[in-house]
mmCIF file of C-alpha atoms and ligand atoms in Angstrom:
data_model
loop_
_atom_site.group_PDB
_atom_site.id
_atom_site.type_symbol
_atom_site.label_atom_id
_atom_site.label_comp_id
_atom_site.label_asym_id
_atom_site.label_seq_id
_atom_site.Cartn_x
_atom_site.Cartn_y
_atom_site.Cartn_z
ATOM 1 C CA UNK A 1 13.587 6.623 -30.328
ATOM 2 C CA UNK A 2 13.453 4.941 -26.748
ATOM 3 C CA UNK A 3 12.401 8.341 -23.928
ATOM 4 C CA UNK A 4 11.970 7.706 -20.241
ATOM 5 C CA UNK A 5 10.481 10.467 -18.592
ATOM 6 C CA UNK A 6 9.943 10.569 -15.321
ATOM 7 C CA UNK A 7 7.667 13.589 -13.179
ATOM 8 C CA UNK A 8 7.396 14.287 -9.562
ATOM 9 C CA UNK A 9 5.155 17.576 -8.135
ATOM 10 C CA UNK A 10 6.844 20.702 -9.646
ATOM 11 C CA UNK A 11 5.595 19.527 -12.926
ATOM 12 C CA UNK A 12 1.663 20.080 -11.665
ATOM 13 C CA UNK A 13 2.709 23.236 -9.595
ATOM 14 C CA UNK A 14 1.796 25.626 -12.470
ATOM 15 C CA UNK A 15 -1.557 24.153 -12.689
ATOM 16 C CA UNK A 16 -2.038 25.263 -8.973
ATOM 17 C CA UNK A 17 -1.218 22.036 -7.046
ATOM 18 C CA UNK A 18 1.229 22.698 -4.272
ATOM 19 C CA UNK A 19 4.674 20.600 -4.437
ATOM 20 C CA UNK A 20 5.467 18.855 -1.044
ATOM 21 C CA UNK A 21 9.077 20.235 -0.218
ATOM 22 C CA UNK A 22 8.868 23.644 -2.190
ATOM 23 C CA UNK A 23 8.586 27.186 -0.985
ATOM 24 C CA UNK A 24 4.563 26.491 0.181
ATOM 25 C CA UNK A 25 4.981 23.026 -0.106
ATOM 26 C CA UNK A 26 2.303 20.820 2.152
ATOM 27 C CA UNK A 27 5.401 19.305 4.003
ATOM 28 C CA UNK A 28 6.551 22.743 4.812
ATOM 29 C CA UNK A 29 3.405 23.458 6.826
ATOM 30 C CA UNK A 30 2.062 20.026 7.293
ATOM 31 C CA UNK A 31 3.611 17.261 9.040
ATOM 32 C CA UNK A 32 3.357 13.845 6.945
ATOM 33 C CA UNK A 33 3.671 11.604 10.171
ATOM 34 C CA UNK A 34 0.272 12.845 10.913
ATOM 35 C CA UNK A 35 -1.465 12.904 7.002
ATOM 36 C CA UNK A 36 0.506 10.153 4.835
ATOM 37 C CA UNK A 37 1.175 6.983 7.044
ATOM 38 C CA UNK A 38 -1.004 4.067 7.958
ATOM 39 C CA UNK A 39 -0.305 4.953 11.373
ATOM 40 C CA UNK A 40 -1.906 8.287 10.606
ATOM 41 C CA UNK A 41 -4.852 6.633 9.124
ATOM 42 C CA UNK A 42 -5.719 4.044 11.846
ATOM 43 C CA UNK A 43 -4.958 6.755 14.610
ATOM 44 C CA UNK A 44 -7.279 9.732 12.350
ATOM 45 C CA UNK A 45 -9.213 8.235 9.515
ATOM 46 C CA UNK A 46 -11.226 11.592 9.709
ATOM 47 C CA UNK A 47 -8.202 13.981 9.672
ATOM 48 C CA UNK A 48 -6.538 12.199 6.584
ATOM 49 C CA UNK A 49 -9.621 11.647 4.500
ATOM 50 C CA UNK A 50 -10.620 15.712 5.123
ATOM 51 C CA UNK A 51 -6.994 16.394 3.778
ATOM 52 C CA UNK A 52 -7.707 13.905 0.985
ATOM 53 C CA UNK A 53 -10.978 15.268 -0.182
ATOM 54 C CA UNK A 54 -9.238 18.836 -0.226
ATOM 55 C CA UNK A 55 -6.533 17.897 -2.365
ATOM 56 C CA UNK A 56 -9.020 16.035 -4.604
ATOM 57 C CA UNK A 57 -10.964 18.708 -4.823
ATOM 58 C CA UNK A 58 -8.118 21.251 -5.496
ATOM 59 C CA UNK A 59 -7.089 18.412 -8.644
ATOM 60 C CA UNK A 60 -10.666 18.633 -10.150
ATOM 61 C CA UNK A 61 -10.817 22.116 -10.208
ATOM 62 C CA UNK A 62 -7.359 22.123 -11.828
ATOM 63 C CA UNK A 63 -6.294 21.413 -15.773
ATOM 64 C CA UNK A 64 -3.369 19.954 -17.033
ATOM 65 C CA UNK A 65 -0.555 22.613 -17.927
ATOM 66 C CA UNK A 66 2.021 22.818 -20.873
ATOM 67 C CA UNK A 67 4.189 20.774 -19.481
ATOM 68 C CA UNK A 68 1.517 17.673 -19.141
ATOM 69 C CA UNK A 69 0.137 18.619 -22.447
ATOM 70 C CA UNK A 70 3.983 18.276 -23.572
ATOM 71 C CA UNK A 71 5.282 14.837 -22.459
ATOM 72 C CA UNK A 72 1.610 13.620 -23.832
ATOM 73 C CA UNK A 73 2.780 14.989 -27.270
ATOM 74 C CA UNK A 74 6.496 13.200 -27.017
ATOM 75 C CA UNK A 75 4.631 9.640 -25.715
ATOM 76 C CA UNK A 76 1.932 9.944 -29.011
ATOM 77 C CA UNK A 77 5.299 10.902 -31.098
ATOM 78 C CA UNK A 78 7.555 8.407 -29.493
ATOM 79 C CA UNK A 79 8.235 4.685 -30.341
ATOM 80 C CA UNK A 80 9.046 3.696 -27.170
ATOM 81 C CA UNK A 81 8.256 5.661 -24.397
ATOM 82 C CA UNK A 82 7.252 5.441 -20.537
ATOM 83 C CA UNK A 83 6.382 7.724 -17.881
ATOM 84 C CA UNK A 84 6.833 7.103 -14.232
ATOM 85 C CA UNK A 85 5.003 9.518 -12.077
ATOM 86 C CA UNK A 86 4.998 10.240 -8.547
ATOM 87 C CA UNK A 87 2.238 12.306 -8.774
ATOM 88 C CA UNK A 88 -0.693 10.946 -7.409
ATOM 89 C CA UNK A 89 -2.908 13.687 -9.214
ATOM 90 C CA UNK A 90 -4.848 12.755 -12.857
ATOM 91 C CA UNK A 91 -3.268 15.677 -14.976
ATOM 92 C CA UNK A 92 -1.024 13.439 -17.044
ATOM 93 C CA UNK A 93 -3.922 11.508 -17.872
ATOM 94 C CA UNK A 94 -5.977 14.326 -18.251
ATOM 95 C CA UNK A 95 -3.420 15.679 -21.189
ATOM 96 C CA UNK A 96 -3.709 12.489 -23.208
ATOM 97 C CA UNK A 97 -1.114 9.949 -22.070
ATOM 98 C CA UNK A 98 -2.253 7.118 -22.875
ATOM 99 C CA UNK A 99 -2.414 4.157 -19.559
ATOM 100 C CA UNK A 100 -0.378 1.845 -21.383
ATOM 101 C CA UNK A 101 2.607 4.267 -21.423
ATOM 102 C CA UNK A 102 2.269 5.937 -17.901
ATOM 103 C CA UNK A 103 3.177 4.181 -14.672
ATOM 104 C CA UNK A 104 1.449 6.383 -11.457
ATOM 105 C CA UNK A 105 4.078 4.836 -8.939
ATOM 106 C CA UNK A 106 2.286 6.045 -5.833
ATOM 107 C CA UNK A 107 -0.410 5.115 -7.141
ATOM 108 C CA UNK A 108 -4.010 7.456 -7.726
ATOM 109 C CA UNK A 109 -6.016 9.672 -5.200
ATOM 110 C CA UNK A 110 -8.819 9.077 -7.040
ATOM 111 C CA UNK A 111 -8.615 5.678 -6.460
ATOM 112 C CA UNK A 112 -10.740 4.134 -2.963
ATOM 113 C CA UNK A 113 -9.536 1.452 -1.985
ATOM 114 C CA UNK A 114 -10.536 -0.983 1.319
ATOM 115 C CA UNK A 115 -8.206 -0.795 3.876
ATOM 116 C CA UNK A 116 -8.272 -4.493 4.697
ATOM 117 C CA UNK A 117 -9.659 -6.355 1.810
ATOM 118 C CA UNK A 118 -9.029 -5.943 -1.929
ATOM 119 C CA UNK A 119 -11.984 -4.000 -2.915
ATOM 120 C CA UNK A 120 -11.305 -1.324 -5.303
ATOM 121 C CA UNK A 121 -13.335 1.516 -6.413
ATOM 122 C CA UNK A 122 -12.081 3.815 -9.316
ATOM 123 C CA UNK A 123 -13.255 7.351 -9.319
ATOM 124 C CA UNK A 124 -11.996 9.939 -12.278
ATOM 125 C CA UNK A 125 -11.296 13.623 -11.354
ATOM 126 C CA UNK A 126 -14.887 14.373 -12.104
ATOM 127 C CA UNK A 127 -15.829 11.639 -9.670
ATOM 128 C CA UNK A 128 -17.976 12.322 -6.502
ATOM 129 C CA UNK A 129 -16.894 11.009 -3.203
ATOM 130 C CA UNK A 130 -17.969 7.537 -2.112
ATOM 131 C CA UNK A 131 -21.629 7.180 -1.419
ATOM 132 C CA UNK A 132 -23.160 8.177 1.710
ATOM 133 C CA UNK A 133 -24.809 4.850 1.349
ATOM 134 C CA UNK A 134 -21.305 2.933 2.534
ATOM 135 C CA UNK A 135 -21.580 4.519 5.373
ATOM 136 C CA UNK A 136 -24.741 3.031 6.790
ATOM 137 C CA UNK A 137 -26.772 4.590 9.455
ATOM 138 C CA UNK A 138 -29.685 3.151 11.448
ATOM 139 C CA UNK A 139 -32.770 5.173 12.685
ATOM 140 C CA UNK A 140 -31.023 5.585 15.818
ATOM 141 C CA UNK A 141 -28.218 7.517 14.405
ATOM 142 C CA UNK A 142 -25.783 4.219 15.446
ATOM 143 C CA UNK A 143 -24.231 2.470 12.666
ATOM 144 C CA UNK A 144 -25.989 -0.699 11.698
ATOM 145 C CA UNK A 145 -23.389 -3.335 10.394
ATOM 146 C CA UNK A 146 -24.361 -4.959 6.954
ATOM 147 C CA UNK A 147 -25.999 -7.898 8.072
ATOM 148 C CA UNK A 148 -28.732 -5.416 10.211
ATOM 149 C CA UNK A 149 -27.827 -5.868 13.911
ATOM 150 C CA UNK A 150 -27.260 -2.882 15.557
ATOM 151 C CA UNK A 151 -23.315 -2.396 16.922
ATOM 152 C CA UNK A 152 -23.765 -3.203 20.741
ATOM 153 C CA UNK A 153 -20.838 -5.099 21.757
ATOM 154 C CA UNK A 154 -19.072 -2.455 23.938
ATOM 155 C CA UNK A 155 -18.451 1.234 23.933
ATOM 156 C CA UNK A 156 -15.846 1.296 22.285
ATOM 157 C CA UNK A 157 -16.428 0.197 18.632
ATOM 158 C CA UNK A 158 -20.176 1.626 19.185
ATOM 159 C CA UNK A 159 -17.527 5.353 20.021
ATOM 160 C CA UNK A 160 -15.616 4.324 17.352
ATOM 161 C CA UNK A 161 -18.598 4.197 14.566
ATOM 162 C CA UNK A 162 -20.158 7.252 15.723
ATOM 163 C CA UNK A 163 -16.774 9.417 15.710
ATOM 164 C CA UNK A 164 -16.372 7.719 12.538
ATOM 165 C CA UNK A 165 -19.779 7.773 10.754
ATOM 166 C CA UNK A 166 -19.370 9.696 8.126
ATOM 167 C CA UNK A 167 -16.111 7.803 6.640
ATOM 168 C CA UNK A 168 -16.710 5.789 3.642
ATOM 169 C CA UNK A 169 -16.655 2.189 4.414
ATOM 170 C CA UNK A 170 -16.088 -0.904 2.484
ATOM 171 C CA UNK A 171 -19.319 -2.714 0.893
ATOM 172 C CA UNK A 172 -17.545 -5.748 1.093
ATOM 173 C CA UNK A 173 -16.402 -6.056 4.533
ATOM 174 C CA UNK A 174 -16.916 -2.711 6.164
ATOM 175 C CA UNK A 175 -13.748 -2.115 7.156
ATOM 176 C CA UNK A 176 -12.473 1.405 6.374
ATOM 177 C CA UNK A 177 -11.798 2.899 3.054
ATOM 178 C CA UNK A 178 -8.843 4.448 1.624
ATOM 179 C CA UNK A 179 -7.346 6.822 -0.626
ATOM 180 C CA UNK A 180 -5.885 4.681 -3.206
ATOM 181 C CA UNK A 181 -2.059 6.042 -3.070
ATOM 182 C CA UNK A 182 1.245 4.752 -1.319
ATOM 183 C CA UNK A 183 1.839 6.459 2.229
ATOM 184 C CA UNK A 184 5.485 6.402 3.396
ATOM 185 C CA UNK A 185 7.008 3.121 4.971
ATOM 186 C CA UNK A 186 4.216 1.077 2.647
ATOM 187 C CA UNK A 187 5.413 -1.103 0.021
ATOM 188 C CA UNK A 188 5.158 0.516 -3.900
ATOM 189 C CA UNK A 189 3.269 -1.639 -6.053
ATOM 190 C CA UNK A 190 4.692 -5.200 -7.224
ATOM 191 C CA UNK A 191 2.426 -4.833 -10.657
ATOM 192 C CA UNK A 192 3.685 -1.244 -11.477
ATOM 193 C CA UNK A 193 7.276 -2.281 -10.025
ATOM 194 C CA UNK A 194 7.744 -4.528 -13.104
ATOM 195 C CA UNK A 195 6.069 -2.584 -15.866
ATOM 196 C CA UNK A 196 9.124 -0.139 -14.393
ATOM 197 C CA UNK A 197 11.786 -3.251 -14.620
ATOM 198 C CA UNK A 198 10.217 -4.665 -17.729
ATOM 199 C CA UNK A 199 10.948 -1.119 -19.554
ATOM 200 C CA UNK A 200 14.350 -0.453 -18.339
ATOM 201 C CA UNK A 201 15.336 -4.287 -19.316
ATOM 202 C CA UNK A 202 13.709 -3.520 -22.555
ATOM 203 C CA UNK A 203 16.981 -1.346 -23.829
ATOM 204 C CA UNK A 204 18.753 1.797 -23.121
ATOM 205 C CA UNK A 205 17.229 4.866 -23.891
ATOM 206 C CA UNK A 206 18.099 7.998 -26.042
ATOM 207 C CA UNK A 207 17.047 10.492 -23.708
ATOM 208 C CA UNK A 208 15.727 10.364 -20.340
ATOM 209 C CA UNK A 209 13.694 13.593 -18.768
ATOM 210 C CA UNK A 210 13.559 13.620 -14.933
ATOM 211 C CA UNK A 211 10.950 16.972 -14.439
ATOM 212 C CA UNK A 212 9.808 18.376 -10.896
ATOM 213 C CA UNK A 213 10.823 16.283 -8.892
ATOM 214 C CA UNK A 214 13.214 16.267 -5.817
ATOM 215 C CA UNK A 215 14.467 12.604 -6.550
ATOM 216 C CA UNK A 216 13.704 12.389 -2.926
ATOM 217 C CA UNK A 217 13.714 8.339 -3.358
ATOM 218 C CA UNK A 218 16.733 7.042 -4.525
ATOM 219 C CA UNK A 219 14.798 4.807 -6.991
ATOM 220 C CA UNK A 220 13.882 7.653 -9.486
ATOM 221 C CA UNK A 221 18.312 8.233 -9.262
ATOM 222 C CA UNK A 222 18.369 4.439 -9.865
ATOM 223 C CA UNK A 223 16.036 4.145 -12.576
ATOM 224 C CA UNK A 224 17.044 7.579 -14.287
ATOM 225 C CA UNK A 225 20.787 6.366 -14.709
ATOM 226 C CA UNK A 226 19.922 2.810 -15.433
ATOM 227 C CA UNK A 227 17.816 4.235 -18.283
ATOM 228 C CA UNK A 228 20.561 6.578 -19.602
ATOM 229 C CA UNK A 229 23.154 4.011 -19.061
ATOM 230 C CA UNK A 230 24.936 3.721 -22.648
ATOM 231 C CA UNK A 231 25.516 7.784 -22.376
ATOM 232 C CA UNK A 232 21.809 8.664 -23.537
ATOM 233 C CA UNK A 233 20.834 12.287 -22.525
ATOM 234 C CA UNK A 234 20.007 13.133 -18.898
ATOM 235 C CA UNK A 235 18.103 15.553 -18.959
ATOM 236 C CA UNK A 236 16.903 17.704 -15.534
ATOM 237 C CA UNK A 237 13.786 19.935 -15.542
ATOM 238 C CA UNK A 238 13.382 21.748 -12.307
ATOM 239 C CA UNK A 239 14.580 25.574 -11.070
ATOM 240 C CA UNK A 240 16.601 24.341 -8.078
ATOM 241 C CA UNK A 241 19.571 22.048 -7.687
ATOM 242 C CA UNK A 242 18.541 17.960 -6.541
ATOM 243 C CA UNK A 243 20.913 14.684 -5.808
ATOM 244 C CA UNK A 244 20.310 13.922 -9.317
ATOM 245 C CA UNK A 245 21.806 17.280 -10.781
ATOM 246 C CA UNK A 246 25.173 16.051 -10.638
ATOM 247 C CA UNK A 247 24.061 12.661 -12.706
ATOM 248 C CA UNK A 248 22.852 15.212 -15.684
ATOM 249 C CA UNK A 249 24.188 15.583 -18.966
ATOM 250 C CA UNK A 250 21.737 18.502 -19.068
ATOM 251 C CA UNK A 251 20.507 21.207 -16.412
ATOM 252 C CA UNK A 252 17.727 23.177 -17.388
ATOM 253 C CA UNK A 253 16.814 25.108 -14.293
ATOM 254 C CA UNK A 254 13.195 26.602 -15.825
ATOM 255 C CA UNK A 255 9.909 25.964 -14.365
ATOM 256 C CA UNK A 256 9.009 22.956 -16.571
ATOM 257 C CA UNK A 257 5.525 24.262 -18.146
ATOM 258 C CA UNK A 258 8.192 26.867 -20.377
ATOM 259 C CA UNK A 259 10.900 23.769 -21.238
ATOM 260 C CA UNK A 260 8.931 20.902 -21.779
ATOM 261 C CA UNK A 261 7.157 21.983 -24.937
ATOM 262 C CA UNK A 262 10.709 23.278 -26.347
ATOM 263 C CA UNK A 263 12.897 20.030 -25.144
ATOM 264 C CA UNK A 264 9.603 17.818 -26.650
ATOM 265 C CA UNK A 265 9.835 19.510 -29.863
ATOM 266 C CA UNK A 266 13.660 19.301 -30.448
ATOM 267 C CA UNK A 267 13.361 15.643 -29.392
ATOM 268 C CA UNK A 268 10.596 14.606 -31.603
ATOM 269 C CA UNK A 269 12.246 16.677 -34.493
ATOM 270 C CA UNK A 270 15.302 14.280 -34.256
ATOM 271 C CA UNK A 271 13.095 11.184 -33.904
HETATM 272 N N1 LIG B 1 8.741 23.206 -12.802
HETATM 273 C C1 LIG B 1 9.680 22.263 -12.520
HETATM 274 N N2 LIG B 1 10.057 21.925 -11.256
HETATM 275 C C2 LIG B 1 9.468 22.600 -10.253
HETATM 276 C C3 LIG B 1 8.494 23.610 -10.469
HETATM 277 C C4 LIG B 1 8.135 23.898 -11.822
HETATM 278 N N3 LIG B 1 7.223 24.826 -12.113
HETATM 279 N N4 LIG B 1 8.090 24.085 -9.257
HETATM 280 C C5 LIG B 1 8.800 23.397 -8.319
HETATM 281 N N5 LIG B 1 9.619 22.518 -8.922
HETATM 282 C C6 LIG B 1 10.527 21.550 -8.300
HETATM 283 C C7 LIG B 1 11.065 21.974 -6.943
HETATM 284 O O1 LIG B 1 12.259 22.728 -7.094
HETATM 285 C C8 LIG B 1 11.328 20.627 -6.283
HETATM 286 O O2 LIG B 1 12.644 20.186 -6.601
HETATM 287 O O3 LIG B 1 9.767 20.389 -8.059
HETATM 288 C C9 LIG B 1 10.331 19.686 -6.963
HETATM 289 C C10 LIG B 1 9.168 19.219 -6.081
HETATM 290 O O4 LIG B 1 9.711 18.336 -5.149
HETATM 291 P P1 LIG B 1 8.798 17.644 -4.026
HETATM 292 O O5 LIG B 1 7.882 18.638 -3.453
HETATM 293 O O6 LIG B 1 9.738 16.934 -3.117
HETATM 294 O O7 LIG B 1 7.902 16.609 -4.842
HETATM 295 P P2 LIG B 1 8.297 15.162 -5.359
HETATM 296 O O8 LIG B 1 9.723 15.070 -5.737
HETATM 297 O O9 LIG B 1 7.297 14.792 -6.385
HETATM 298 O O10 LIG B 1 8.026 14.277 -4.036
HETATM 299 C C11 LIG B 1 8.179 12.890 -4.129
HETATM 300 O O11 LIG B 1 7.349 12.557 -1.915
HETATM 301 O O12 LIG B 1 5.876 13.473 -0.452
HETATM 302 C C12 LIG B 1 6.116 12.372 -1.217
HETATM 303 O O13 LIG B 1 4.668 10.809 -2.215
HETATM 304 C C13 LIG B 1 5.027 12.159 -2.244
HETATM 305 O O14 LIG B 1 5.213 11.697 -4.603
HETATM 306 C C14 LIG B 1 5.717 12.492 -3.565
HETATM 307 C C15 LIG B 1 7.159 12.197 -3.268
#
């Protein structure tokens, strides 16, 4: 059997992570233009990493739910499978699905990553924020670039490493680090882009599960049909009605931590 499943928020909301367009959803009370944009982050580095280190620390204090602990059973059961998440969290890892058969298309929030050079730092749920240490202070409280000398040239960058001391910085170049995940208007990730292609070129599949998600971006539509394209089972997880309902050869409209164990079992049964 060939599966395709891919996840998008609603599948983590019954482990206690908030969706981003449902009922309490951060986009409902937060405005992404401010939190999820490069702009955002060159404009208030301090501002988007607090909201960062909240949500990681609202992800480590979570656990995977039935759901997660489901589509890890069909991946382990399933000859050829993939998952493409949106999430950004680490509970589909967390419930056993293997690297190799997950795709985390917006990439990790666990991940730190330089926001000018290519220096990557990967943290696990457990992980601890960056080390103080990147952030490097001198005895007079101003920051004290790598090489020693003490930032003098002008106000402004000497304002802009105070107001900014306490943000994790790259120990390559200094610049600012990141949270490792896609803000909107950035480009998704050429690597994972073609472990996506490379599956969906790879043959059509016998069922397809699209869970939690509002198919906001009209390449989890594209990819979903493309994957159920000779009449394989399209199957939607998710209470309320989205652009891909209509695409469906199936509607289940339950919260997906009650369906997926039941839709994993009857597809594994027939595998
Ligand atoms: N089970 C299944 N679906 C659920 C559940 C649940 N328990 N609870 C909510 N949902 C559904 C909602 O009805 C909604 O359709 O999950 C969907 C969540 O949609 P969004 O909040 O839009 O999340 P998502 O589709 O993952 O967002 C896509 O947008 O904000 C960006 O980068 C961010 O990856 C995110 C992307």
């Amino acid at each position: 059997m060939r599966v395709l499943v891919l996840t998008g928020a609603g599948v983590s909301a019954e482990s206690g992570i908030p969706t981003f367009r449902g009922k309490d959803g951060y986009w409902k009370n937060l405005d992404p233009t401010k939190l999820a944009t490069p702009e955002a982050f060159a404009r208030d580095p301090q501002l988007v990493w607090d909201w960062y280190r909240e949500r990681r620390q609202r992800i480590r204090n979570a656990r995977p739910n039935a759901a997660h602990e489901a589509i890890a059973r069909l991946a382990h059961h399933t000859e050829e499978f993939l998952l493409v998440t949106q999430n950004v969290d680490d509970l589909h890892a967390r419930a056993g699905i293997p690297a190799q058969r997950m795709v985390r298309i917006h990439g990790d929030i666990f991940v730190t990553r330089c926001s000018r050079c290519d220096f990557t730092e990967k943290g696990s749920g457990g992980s601890p924020e960056p080390p103080e240490s990147w952030a490097t202070k001198s005895k007079s409280g101003r920051l004290r670039s790598r090489n020693g000398c003490e930032a003098t040239a002008g106000l402004s960058i000497a304002a802009t490493f105070e107001k900014d001391a306490d943000l994790p910085r790259c120990p390559e170049c200094h610049a600012l680090l990141r949270p490792g995940v896609v803000w909107f208007g950035e480009q998704l990730s050429r690597n994972e882009l073609e472990r996506v292609e490379d599956f969906l070129d790879g043959g059509a599949c016998d069922a397809v599960i699209v869970a939690g998600t509002t198919a906001t971006f009209g390449y989890i539509i594209d990819w979903a049909l493309r994957a159920s394209r000779d009449g394989a089972e399209l199957i939607e997880v998710n209470p309320e009605e989205t652009p891909l309902s209509r695409f469906a050869t199936r509607l289940v409209r339950e919260p997906a931590a009650i369906a997926l164990p039941r839709i994993v079992d009857e597809l594994i049964a027939l595998g």
